[in-house]
Short mmCIF file of N, CA, C and O in Angstrom, two decimals:
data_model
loop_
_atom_site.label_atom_id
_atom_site.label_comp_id
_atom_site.label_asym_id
_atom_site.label_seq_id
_atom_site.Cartn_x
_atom_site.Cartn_y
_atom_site.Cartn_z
N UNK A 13 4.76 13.21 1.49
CA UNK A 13 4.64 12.38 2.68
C UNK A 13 5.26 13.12 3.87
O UNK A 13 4.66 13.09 4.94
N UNK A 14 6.58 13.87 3.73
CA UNK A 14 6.47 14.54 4.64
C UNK A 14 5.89 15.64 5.41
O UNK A 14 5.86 16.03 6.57
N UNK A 15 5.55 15.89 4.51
CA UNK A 15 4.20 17.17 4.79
C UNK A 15 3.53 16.85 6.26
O UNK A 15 3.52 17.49 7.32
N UNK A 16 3.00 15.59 5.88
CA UNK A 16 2.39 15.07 5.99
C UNK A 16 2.16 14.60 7.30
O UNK A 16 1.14 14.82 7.94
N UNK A 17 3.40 13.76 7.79
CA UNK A 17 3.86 13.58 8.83
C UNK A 17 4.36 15.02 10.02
O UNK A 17 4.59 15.00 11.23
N UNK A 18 4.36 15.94 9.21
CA UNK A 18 4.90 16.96 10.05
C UNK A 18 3.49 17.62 10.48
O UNK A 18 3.18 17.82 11.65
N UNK A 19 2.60 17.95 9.24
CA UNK A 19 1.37 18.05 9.85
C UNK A 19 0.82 17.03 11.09
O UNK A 19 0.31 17.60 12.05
N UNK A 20 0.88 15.85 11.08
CA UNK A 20 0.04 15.37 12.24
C UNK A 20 1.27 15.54 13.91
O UNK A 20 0.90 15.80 15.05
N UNK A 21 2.79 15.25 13.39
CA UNK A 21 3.17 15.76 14.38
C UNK A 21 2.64 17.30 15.46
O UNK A 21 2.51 17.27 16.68
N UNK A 22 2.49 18.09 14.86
CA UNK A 22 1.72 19.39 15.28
C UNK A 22 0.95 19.56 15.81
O UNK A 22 0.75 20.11 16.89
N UNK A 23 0.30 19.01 14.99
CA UNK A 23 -1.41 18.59 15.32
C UNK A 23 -1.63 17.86 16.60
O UNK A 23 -2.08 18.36 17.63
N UNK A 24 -1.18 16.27 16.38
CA UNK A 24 -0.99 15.85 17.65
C UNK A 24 -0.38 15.06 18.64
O UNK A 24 -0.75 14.27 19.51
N UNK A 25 1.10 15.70 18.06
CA UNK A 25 2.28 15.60 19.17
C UNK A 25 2.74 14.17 18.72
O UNK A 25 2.19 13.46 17.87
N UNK A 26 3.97 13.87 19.54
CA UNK A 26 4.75 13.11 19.14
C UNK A 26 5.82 13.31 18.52
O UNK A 26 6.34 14.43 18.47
N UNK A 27 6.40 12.14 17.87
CA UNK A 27 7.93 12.35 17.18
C UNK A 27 7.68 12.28 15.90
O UNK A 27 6.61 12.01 15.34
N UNK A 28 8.93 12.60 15.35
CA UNK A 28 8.51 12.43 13.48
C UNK A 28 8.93 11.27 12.96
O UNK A 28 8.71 11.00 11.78
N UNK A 29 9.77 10.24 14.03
CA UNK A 29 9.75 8.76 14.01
C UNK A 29 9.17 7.97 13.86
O UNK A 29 8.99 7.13 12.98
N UNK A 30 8.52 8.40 15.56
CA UNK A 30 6.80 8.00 15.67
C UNK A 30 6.14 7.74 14.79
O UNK A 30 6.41 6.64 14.30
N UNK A 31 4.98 8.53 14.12
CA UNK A 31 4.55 9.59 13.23
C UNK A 31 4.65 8.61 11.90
O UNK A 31 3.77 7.95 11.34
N UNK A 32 6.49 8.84 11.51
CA UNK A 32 6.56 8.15 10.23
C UNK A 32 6.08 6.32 10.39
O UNK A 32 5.34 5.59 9.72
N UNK A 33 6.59 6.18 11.14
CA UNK A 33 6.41 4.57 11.50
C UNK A 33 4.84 4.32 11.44
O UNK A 33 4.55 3.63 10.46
N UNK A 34 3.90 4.64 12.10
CA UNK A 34 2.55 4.80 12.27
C UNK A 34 2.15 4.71 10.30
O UNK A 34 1.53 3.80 9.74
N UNK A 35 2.62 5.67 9.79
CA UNK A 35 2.03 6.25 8.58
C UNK A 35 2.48 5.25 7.27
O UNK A 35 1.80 4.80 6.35
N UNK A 36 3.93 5.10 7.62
CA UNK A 36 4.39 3.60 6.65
C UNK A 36 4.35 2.67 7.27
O UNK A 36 5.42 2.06 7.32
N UNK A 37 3.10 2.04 8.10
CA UNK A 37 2.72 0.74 8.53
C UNK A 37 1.87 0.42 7.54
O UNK A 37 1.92 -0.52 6.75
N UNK A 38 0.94 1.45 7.66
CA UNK A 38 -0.56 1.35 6.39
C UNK A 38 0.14 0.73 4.84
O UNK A 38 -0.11 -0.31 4.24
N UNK A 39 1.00 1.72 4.57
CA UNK A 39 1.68 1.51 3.23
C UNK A 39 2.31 -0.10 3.43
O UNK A 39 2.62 -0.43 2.28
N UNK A 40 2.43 -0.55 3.80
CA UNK A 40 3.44 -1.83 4.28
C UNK A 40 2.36 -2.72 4.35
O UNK A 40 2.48 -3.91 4.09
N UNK A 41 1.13 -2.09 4.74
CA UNK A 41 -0.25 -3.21 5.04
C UNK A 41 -0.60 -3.93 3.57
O UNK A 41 -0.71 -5.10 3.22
N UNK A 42 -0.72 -2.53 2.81
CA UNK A 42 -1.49 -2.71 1.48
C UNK A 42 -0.23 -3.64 0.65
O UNK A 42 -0.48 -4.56 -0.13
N UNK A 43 1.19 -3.16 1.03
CA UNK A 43 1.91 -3.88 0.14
C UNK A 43 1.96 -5.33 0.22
O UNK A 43 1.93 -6.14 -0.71
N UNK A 44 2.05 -5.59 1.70
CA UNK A 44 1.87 -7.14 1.75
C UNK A 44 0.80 -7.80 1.38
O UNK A 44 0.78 -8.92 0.88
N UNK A 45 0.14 -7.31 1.55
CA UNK A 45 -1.37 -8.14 0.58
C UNK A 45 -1.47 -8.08 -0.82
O UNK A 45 -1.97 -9.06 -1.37
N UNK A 46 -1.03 -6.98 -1.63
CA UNK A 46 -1.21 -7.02 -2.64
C UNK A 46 0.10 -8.32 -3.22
O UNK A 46 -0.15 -9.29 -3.94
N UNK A 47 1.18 -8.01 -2.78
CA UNK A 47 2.33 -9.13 -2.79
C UNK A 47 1.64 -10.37 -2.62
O UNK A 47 1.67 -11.18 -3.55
N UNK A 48 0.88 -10.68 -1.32
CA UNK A 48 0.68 -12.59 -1.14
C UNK A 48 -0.33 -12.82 -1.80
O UNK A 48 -0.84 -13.94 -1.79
N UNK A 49 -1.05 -11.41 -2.78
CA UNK A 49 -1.60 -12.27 -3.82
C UNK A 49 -3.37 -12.12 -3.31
O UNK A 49 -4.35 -12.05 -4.06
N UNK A 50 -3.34 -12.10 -2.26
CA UNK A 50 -5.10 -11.58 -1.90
C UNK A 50 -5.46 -11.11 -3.04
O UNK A 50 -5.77 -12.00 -3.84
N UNK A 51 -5.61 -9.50 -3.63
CA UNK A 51 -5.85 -8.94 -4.59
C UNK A 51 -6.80 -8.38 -4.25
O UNK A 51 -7.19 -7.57 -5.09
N UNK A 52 -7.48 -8.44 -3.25
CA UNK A 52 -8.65 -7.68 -2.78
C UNK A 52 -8.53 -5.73 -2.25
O UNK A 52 -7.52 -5.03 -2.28
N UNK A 53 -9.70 -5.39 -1.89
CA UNK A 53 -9.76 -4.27 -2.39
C UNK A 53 -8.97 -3.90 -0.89
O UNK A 53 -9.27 -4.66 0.03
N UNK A 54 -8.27 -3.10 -0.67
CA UNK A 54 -7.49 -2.63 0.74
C UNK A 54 -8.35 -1.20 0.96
O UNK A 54 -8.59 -0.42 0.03
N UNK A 55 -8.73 -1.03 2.20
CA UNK A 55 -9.28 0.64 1.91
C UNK A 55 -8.51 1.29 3.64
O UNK A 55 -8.92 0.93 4.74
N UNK A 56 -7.73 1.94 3.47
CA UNK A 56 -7.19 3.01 4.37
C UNK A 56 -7.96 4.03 4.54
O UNK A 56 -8.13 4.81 3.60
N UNK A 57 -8.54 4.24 5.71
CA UNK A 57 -9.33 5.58 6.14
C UNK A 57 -8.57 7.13 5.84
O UNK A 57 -7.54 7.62 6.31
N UNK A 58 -9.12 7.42 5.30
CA UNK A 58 -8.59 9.17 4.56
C UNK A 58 -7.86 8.95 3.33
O UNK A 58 -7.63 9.90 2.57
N UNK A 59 -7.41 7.60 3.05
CA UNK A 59 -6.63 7.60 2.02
C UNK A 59 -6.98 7.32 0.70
O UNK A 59 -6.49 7.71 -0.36
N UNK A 60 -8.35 6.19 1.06
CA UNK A 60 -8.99 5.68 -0.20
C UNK A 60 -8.83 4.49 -0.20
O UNK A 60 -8.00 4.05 0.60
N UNK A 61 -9.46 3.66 -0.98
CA UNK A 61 -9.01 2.10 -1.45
C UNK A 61 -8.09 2.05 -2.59
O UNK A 61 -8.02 2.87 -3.51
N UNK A 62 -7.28 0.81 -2.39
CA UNK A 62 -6.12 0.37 -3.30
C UNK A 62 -6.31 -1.50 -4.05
O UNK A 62 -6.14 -2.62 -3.57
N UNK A 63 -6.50 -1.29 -4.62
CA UNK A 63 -6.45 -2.65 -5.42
C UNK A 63 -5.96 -2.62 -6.97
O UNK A 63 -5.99 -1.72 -7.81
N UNK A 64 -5.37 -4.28 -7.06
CA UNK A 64 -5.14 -4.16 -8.35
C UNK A 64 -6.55 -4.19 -9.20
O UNK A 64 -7.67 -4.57 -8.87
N UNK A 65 -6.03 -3.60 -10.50
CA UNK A 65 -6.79 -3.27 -11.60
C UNK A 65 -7.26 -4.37 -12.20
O UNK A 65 -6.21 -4.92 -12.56
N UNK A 66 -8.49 -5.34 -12.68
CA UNK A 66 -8.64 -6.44 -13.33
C UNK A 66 -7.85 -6.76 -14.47
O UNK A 66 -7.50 -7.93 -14.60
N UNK A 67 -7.41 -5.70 -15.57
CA UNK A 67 -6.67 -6.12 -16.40
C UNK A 67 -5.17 -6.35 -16.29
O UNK A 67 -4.57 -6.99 -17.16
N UNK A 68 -4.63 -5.91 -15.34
CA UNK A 68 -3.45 -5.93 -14.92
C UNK A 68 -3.14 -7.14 -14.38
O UNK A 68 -2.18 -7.83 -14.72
N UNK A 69 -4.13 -7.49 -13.34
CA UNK A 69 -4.17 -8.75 -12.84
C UNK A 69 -4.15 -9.60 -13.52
O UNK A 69 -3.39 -10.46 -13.07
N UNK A 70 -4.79 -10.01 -14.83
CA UNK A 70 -4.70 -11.11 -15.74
C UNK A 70 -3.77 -11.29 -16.73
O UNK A 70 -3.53 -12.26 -17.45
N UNK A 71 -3.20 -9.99 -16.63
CA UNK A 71 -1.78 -10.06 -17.28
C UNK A 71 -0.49 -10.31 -16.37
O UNK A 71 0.59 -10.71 -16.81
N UNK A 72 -0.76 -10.02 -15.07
CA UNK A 72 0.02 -10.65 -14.00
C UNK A 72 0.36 -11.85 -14.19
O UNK A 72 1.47 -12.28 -14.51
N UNK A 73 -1.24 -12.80 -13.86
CA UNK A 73 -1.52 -14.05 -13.74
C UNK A 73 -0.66 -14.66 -15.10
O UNK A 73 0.32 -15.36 -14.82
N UNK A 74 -1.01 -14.40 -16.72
CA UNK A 74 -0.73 -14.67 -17.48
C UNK A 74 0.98 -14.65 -17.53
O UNK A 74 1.49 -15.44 -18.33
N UNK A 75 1.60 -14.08 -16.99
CA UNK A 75 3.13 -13.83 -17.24
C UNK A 75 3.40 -14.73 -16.23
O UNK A 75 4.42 -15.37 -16.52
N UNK A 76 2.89 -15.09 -15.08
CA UNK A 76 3.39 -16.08 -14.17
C UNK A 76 3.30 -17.63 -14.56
O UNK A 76 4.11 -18.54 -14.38
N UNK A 77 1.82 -17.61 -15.23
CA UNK A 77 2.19 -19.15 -16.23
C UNK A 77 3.19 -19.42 -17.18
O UNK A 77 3.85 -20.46 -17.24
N UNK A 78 3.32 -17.91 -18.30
CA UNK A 78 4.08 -18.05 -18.95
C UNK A 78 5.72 -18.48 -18.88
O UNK A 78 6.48 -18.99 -19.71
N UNK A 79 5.93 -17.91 -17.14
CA UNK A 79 7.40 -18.14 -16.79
C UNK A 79 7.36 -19.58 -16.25
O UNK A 79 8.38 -20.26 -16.26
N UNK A 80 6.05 -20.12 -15.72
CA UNK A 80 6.46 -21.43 -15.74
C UNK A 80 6.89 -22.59 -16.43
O UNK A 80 7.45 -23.65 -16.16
N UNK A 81 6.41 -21.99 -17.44
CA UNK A 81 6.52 -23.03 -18.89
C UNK A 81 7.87 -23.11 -19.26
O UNK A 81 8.24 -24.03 -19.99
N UNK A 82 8.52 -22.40 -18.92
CA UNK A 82 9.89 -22.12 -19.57
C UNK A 82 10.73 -22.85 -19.30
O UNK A 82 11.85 -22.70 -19.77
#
């Protein structure tokens, strides 16, 4: 990640504050959605799409009933 950030600093200017802030907004985007539970597919330009996995998800789901029961 820092690479990363230092590359676009270079490239095109700015701070590495800047820069970082800009770059862990995206990351912060996908996390909050995947957190409130959307589950839908997130897609960041250059980065790819991020979603949870169907089986994961139903084992999610499944452990969250399970703790209710308790």
């Amino acid at each position: 990640m820092h690479e990363i950030i230092l590359e676009i600093v270079q490239e095109d200017g700015g701070t590495y504050e800047e820069v970082a802030e800009v770059v862990m907004s995206q990351f912060s985007f996908v996390r909050y959605h995947i957190e409130k539970g959307a589950f839908s597919t997130v897609r960041l330009p250059y980065l790819g799409k991020f979603y949870v996995k169907p089986g994961r998800l139903s084992r999610l789901n499944h452990a969250v009933i399970q703790r209710g029961k308790l």
